[in-house]
C-alpha positions as a printed NumPy array, in Angstrom:
array([[167.081,  -3.028, 136.369],
       [168.235,  -0.023, 138.39 ],
       [171.093,  -1.485, 140.421],
       [172.707,  -0.023, 143.54 ],
       [176.186,  -1.509, 143.989],
       [177.969,  -0.91 , 147.28 ],
       [181.747,  -1.141, 147.332],
       [181.838,  -0.877, 143.563],
       [185.305,   0.689, 143.491],
       [186.815,  -2.377, 145.136],
       [188.216,  -5.502, 143.517],
       [185.123,  -7.676, 143.048],
       [182.678,  -4.773, 142.872],
       [184.512,  -3.041, 140.027],
       [184.823,  -6.294, 138.086],
       [181.08 ,  -6.836, 138.554],
       [180.24 ,  -3.353, 137.283],
       [182.479,  -3.727, 134.238],
       [180.883,  -7.071, 133.463],
       [177.224,  -6.076, 133.841],
       [177.694,  -2.948, 131.742],
       [179.365,  -4.922, 128.973],
       [177.565,  -6.16 , 125.886],
       [177.917,  -9.76 , 127.118],
       [175.932,  -9.198, 130.319],
       [172.868, -11.311, 131.077],
       [171.368,  -8.335, 132.939],
       [169.354,  -5.545, 131.307],
       [170.667,  -2.52 , 133.218],
       [168.948,   0.842, 132.887],
       [170.941,   2.554, 135.657],
       [173.812,   1.469, 137.904],
       [174.795,   3.484, 140.974],
       [178.265,   2.763, 142.332],
       [178.235,   3.723, 146.036],
       [181.666,   3.595, 147.675],
       [183.403,   5.504, 150.47 ],
       [186.787,   5.129, 148.729],
       [188.683,   3.58 , 151.593],
       [192.252,   2.396, 150.966],
       [191.082,  -0.485, 148.73 ],
       [188.672,   1.598, 146.622],
       [190.1  ,   2.617, 143.261],
       [188.079,   4.497, 140.645],
       [190.84 ,   3.855, 138.098],
       [189.389,   0.344, 137.867],
       [186.3  ,   1.848, 136.218],
       [187.852,   4.444, 133.934],
       [186.682,   2.584, 130.827],
       [182.984,   3.101, 131.647],
       [183.012,   6.508, 133.297],
       [181.214,   8.034, 130.292],
       [178.544,   5.326, 130.111],
       [175.241,   7.147, 130.643],
       [173.899,   4.192, 132.634],
       [176.698,   4.561, 135.203],
       [176.855,   6.948, 138.146],
       [179.332,   7.112, 141.034],
       [178.299,   8.443, 144.447],
       [180.819,   8.691, 147.263],
       [179.386,   7.651, 150.614],
       [179.348,   5.277, 153.552],
       [176.83 ,   2.43 , 153.859],
       [176.471,   3.373, 157.537],
       [174.842,   6.633, 156.398],
       [171.275,   5.326, 156.253],
       [169.761,   8.733, 155.457],
       [171.95 ,   9.137, 152.359],
       [171.367,   5.555, 151.232],
       [167.586,   5.908, 151.677],
       [167.524,   9.104, 149.644],
       [169.487,   7.483, 146.812],
       [167.231,   4.429, 146.825],
       [164.224,   6.702, 146.421],
       [165.768,   9.186, 143.975],
       [166.877,   6.468, 141.581],
       [163.951,   4.108, 142.292],
       [166.414,   1.27 , 142.908],
       [165.187,  -2.21 , 142.018],
       [168.266,  -4.271, 142.945],
       [170.976,  -3.896, 145.592],
       [174.282,  -5.799, 145.456],
       [176.239,  -5.416, 148.687],
       [179.979,  -5.868, 148.128],
       [180.989,  -3.202, 150.657],
       [183.08 ,  -4.819, 153.383],
       [186.321,  -4.732, 155.266],
       [187.841,  -8.   , 154.077],
       [191.519,  -8.261, 155.019],
       [191.931, -10.868, 157.772],
       [195.23 ,  -9.439, 159.034],
       [193.647,  -6.016, 159.472],
       [190.728,  -7.569, 161.381],
       [193.178,  -9.063, 163.863],
       [194.904,  -5.723, 164.383],
       [191.697,  -3.644, 164.518],
       [188.364,  -5.518, 164.666],
       [186.14 ,  -2.494, 165.314],
       [186.218,  -1.194, 161.746],
       [184.993,  -4.604, 160.587],
       [182.042,  -4.536, 162.966],
       [181.136,  -1.023, 161.844],
       [181.196,  -1.669, 158.104],
       [180.288,  -5.335, 157.86 ],
       [177.627,  -5.484, 160.576],
       [176.304,  -1.968, 161.221],
       [176.667,  -1.061, 157.551],
       [174.685,  -4.106, 156.431],
       [172.011,  -3.316, 159.025],
       [171.665,   0.254, 157.721],
       [171.391,  -0.992, 154.132],
       [168.698,  -3.472, 155.102],
       [166.756,  -0.792, 156.944],
       [166.93 ,   1.551, 153.955],
       [165.841,  -1.266, 151.635],
       [163.006,  -2.158, 153.992],
       [161.784,   1.469, 153.859],
       [161.954,   1.44 , 150.066],
       [159.966,  -1.783, 149.788],
       [157.34 ,  -0.459, 152.212],
       [156.899,   2.816, 150.307],
       [156.717,   1.186, 146.91 ],
       [154.782,  -1.947, 147.817],
       [151.731,  -0.863, 145.827],
       [153.568,  -0.538, 142.519],
       [154.478,  -4.259, 142.368],
       [158.066,  -3.487, 141.411],
       [160.223,  -6.622, 141.58 ],
       [163.126,  -5.854, 143.913],
       [165.994,  -7.896, 145.308],
       [168.812,  -7.414, 147.826],
       [171.884,  -9.595, 147.18 ],
       [174.379,  -9.849, 150.029],
       [177.881, -10.981, 149.032],
       [179.622, -13.025, 151.718],
       [182.477, -15.49 , 152.18 ],
       [183.193, -19.156, 152.839],
       [185.169, -18.085, 155.916],
       [181.942, -17.925, 157.945],
       [181.948, -21.739, 157.985],
       [185.281, -21.999, 159.785],
       [187.927, -24.535, 158.839],
       [188.041, -28.035, 157.352],
       [190.322, -30.996, 157.898],
       [192.022, -32.572, 154.898],
       [189.364, -35.238, 154.301],
       [186.272, -33.266, 155.321],
       [183.576, -32.711, 152.674],
       [183.452, -29.216, 151.183],
       [181.252, -26.519, 152.712],
       [177.613, -26.662, 151.687],
       [174.885, -24.137, 152.425],
       [173.769, -26.217, 155.424],
       [177.131, -26.126, 157.208],
       [176.988, -24.481, 160.649],
       [178.663, -21.105, 161.059],
       [181.976, -21.407, 162.946],
       [183.966, -18.216, 162.202],
       [187.537, -18.136, 163.504],
       [188.674, -14.555, 162.785],
       [187.138, -11.163, 163.582],
       [186.623, -10.678, 159.835],
       [184.791, -13.999, 159.479],
       [182.735, -13.268, 162.605],
       [181.658,  -9.897, 161.233],
       [180.582, -11.444, 157.931],
       [178.733, -14.223, 159.763],
       [176.841, -11.599, 161.75 ],
       [175.89 ,  -9.745, 158.574],
       [174.679, -12.987, 156.963],
       [172.437, -13.627, 159.959],
       [171.012, -10.117, 159.718],
       [170.148, -10.625, 156.063],
       [168.457, -13.943, 156.835],
       [166.476, -12.381, 159.687],
       [165.129,  -9.601, 157.456],
       [163.731, -12.219, 155.108],
       [162.055, -14.281, 157.828],
       [160.901, -11.383, 160.001],
       [160.021,  -8.703, 157.449],
       [159.63 , -10.68 , 154.243],
       [162.323,  -8.723, 152.416],
       [163.364, -10.173, 149.037],
       [166.96 , -11.002, 149.974],
       [169.494, -13.603, 148.865],
       [173.032, -14.371, 150.094],
       [176.07 , -15.743, 148.287],
       [179.129, -17.23 , 150.   ],
       [182.199, -17.404, 147.793],
       [185.661, -18.911, 148.001],
       [188.943, -16.988, 147.521],
       [188.789, -14.658, 144.516],
       [191.669, -13.702, 142.235],
       [192.034, -11.802, 138.986],
       [192.48 ,  -8.254, 137.608],
       [192.307,  -5.184, 139.862],
       [192.869,  -7.039, 143.151],
       [194.478,  -4.813, 145.784],
       [198.018,  -6.086, 146.473],
       [197.625,  -7.01 , 150.116],
       [196.038, -10.303, 149.066],
       [198.18 , -13.351, 148.367],
       [198.224, -13.575, 144.573],
       [198.784,  -9.922, 143.569],
       [201.249,  -9.412, 146.426],
       [203.313, -12.403, 145.279],
       [203.282, -11.194, 141.673],
       [204.332,  -7.641, 142.497],
       [206.87 ,  -8.615, 145.161],
       [208.435, -11.091, 142.765],
       [208.797,  -8.463, 140.029],
       [210.294,  -5.987, 142.511],
       [212.825,  -8.506, 143.82 ],
       [211.276,  -8.622, 147.298],
       [210.682, -11.581, 149.601],
       [207.607, -13.717, 148.97 ],
       [206.271, -14.215, 152.542],
       [204.316, -17.419, 153.147],
       [202.544, -18.033, 156.447],
       [203.497, -21.116, 158.469],
       [204.288, -24.194, 156.381],
       [202.351, -22.908, 153.364],
       [200.024, -25.904, 153.373],
       [196.809, -24.017, 154.126],
       [194.327, -24.924, 151.384],
       [191.965, -22.547, 149.596],
       [189.479, -22.983, 146.759],
       [190.386, -20.376, 144.127],
       [187.636, -18.645, 142.137],
       [188.378, -16.343, 139.207],
       [186.625, -13.021, 139.767],
       [185.021, -13.176, 136.317],
       [183.313, -16.446, 137.242],
       [182.237, -14.988, 140.585],
       [180.665, -11.957, 138.916],
       [178.792, -14.139, 136.442],
       [177.471, -16.199, 139.346],
       [176.304, -13.058, 141.17 ],
       [174.507, -11.831, 138.045],
       [172.847, -15.246, 137.739],
       [171.68 , -15.178, 141.365],
       [170.503, -11.589, 141.002],
       [168.41 , -12.618, 138.015],
       [167.103, -16.036, 139.044],
       [168.05 , -16.698, 142.668],
       [165.18 , -17.623, 144.975],
       [164.375, -15.139, 147.731],
       [165.562, -16.182, 151.175],
       [168.081, -18.661, 149.782],
       [171.866, -18.915, 150.125],
       [174.124, -20.005, 147.252],
       [177.741, -21.131, 147.636],
       [180.059, -20.1  , 144.788],
       [183.359, -21.924, 144.285],
       [186.009, -22.394, 141.636],
       [186.639, -26.149, 141.995],
       [190.338, -25.317, 142.369],
       [191.742, -26.336, 145.754],
       [195.395, -25.373, 146.143],
       [197.805, -24.945, 149.025],
       [199.258, -21.47 , 149.43 ],
       [202.669, -22.935, 148.67 ],
       [201.372, -24.431, 145.412],
       [199.908, -21.053, 144.458],
       [203.192, -19.243, 145.076],
       [205.184, -21.91 , 143.22 ],
       [202.804, -21.645, 140.257],
       [203.191, -17.864, 140.166],
       [206.988, -18.13 , 140.299],
       [207.272, -20.744, 137.56 ],
       [204.858, -18.785, 135.367],
       [206.858, -15.587, 135.839],
       [210.054, -17.494, 135.041],
       [208.542, -18.105, 131.586],
       [206.684, -14.817, 131.055],
       [209.284, -12.406, 132.471],
       [212.489, -14.272, 133.331],
       [215.019, -12.762, 135.712],
       [218.575, -12.001, 134.64 ],
       [219.698, -14.916, 136.782],
       [218.022, -17.508, 138.971],
       [214.331, -18.154, 139.557],
       [211.603, -16.234, 141.344],
       [211.32 , -19.334, 143.526],
       [214.498, -18.179, 145.265],
       [212.554, -15.253, 146.776],
       [210.215, -17.479, 148.818],
       [210.398, -17.088, 152.575],
       [208.347, -18.586, 155.39 ],
       [207.073, -16.308, 158.154],
       [205.328, -16.831, 161.483],
       [201.782, -18.104, 161.016],
       [198.802, -15.829, 161.535],
       [196.751, -16.324, 164.736],
       [193.706, -18.533, 164.157],
       [194.758, -19.307, 160.583],
       [192.121, -21.659, 159.107],
       [193.697, -24.756, 157.594],
       [191.384, -25.447, 154.674],
       [188.401, -23.989, 152.846],
       [186.492, -25.776, 150.108],
       [183.158, -24.978, 148.469],
       [180.462, -27.371, 147.326],
       [178.716, -25.384, 144.566],
       [176.239, -28.121, 143.635],
       [173.205, -26.016, 144.572],
       [173.904, -23.067, 142.257],
       [174.943, -25.447, 139.488],
       [171.793, -27.549, 139.808],
       [169.237, -24.812, 140.541],
       [170.556, -21.956, 138.403],
       [172.818, -23.63 , 135.839],
       [176.002, -21.773, 136.79 ],
       [179.417, -23.445, 136.581],
       [182.895, -21.839, 136.682],
       [184.543, -21.381, 133.3  ],
       [188.108, -20.771, 134.478],
       [190.4  , -23.482, 135.801],
       [193.283, -22.331, 137.975],
       [196.02 , -22.959, 135.402],
       [194.384, -20.69 , 132.825],
       [193.092, -18.223, 135.411],
       [196.436, -17.599, 137.098],
       [198.145, -17.173, 133.716],
       [195.484, -14.637, 132.719],
       [195.942, -12.818, 136.036],
       [199.748, -12.657, 135.844],
       [199.562, -11.394, 132.262],
       [197.102,  -8.698, 133.366],
       [199.443,  -7.411, 136.074],
       [202.398,  -7.472, 133.692],
       [200.372,  -5.442, 131.164],
       [199.123,  -2.939, 133.765],
       [202.28 ,  -1.791, 135.501],
       [200.934,   1.777, 135.496],
       [197.995,   0.64 , 137.662],
       [200.372,  -1.193, 139.975],
       [202.658,   1.844, 140.238],
       [199.78 ,   4.076, 141.309],
       [198.979,   1.618, 144.081],
       [202.609,   1.531, 145.134],
       [203.024,   5.322, 145.301],
       [199.503,   5.885, 146.69 ],
       [198.295,   8.182, 143.918],
       [195.347,   6.057, 142.787],
       [192.691,   8.095, 144.633],
       [192.284,  11.795, 145.223],
       [192.072,  11.336, 148.999],
       [195.035,   9.284, 150.134],
       [195.46 ,   9.172, 153.874],
       [198.393,   6.791, 153.669],
       [198.466,   3.022, 153.754],
       [199.587,   0.789, 156.569],
       [202.351,  -1.649, 155.761],
       [201.065,  -4.287, 153.375],
       [200.999,  -7.854, 154.665],
       [200.279, -11.08 , 152.88 ],
       [196.73 , -12.331, 153.321],
       [196.781, -16.108, 152.929],
       [193.021, -15.999, 153.547]])
């Protein structure tokens, strides 16, 4: 495999790269190109452990630059594309939707066009190629408390500009399979957590705010429900789909761990009380409730029966073990956290907007 990973300096992308270049990977990787424009959430420190791996190469660039992408596809004779690149913070999509349309929709279109050109040029050599588009459960909208979990046949009902932009990109990917016969596959995952997650998302923000003695802001009543998926499980699922997923299909990936946001925060606080107790009181005392986000979906839940039945993938982490592992990682990597805090984690810092909790 010669894999082109977009957004590989981000949270899930960097975890995927580390996993597939490890000795435990199910993929036989000859070359892996990490293509990332290093926006605020891109952090090459995540990949410092493999920077000398001869199979690995980083190229800075924007997925909207079709000419550059096409040249890289051809130069490296790419066989597999994994598209992680996306604007993904719901709060930011409410404040400025246009960037989400540019990256998530136009960027995906440019990638598909470049991949289409590659497949057309190399059709005679019978190379087996695949384009895997990584998406979200948010495209399905929201669920009531007793509704069945999202399956791959659920209609798309996005409720935020972020979700709408991802829904549009999913439709583009589907259309390139049916119209042009491109070997594409889509995955829709639930909320990820784990090492290297940028601290604007709920779990790392709660951990770091708690340790710094700051408020732990919770939207609304805190009873919004999410299905939590450890990033290691997600990356293993993506590798499985990349290897064995059927062209033109969609696979939902979930962690079988539905929790309210309030339950997540309480779990983090009680875990920190044991792992790094305060001089007095509990981290629970730092909880605060803030005005709810506009259009805040009440519940997400994933039915992952299809990927389990067709490809044999099941999550290995339960939430209790996964959140403990995640908290311990952040406690052991305070240097990484400090670089995020003081904005020295990339060579081209333009400054970060104020971080807000994303109870996605």
